[in-house]
Coordinates of C-alpha atoms in Angstrom, one line a residue:
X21 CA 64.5 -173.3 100.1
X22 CA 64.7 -172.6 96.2
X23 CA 60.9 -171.6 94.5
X24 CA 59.8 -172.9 91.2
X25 CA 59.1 -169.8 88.8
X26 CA 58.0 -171.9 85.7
X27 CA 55.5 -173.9 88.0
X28 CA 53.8 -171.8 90.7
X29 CA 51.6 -173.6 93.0
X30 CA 47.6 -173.3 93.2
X31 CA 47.6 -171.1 95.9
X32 CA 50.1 -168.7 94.9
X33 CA 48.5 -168.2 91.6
X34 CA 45.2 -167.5 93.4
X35 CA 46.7 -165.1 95.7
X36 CA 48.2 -163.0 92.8
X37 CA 46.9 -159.7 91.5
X38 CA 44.8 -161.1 88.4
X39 CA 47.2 -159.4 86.0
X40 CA 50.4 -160.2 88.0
X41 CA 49.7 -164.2 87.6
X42 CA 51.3 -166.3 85.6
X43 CA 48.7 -166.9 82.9
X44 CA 46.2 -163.6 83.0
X45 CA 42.6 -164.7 83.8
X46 CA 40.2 -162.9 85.9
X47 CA 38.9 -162.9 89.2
X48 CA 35.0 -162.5 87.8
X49 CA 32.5 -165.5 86.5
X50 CA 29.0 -166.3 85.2
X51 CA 26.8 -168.7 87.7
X52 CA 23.6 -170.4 87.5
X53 CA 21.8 -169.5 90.8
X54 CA 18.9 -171.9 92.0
X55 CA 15.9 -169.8 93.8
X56 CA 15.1 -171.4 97.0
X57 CA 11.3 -170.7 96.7
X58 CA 10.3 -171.8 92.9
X59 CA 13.5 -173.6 92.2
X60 CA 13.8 -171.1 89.2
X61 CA 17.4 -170.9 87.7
X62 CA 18.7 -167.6 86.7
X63 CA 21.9 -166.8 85.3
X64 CA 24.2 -163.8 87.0
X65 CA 27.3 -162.4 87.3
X66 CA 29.4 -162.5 90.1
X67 CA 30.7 -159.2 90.3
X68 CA 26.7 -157.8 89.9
X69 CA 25.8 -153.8 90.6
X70 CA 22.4 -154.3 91.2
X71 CA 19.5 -155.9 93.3
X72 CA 19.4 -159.6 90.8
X73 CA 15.5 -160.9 91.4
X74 CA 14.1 -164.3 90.5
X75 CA 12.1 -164.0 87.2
X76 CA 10.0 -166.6 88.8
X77 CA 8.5 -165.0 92.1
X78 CA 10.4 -161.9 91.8
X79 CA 12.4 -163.0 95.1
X80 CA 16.1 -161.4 95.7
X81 CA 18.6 -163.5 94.8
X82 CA 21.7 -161.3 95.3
X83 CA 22.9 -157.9 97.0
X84 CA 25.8 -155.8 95.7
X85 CA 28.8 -155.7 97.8
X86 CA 31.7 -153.4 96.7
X87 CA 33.2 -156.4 94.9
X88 CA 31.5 -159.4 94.6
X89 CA 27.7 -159.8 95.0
X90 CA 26.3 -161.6 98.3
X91 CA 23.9 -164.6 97.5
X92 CA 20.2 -164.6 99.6
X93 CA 20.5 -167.0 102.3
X94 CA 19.6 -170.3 101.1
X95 CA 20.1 -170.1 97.1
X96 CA 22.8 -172.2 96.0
X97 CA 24.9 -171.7 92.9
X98 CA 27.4 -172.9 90.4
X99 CA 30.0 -171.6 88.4
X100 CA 29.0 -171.3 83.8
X101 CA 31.6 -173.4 82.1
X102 CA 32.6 -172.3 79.0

């Protein structure tokens, strides 16, 4: 079965080395994370080295993973448009 080069799917974009894709965009992003306790919204990244508290009540919001950060149980986020 023949494969469109010009017009990858979705998924085989996503799958893609970020420098291998079609168009070059990267894997990392800016979200707006909600604390659970004081409903305080703090911006991070998603690729974070360090412990990211709530300004608020100084809860933890995220851990650092070797890529990308882990949220605290119960905060819910959404990705910064530009």
């Amino acid at each position: 079965m023949p494969k469109d080069l010009c017009h990858p799917s979705l998924a085989d974009e996503k799958s893609k080395h970020k420098l291998k894709r079609l168009i070059q965009s990267p894997n990392s992003f800016f979200m707006d994370v909600k604390c659970p306790g004081c409903f305080h919204i703090t911006t991070i990244f998603s690729h974070a080295q360090t412990v990211v508290l709530c300004a608020g009540c100084a809860t933890v919001l995220s851990q650092p993973t070797g890529g990308k950060c882990r949220l605290t149980e119960g905060c819910s986020f959404r990705k910064k448009v530009d």
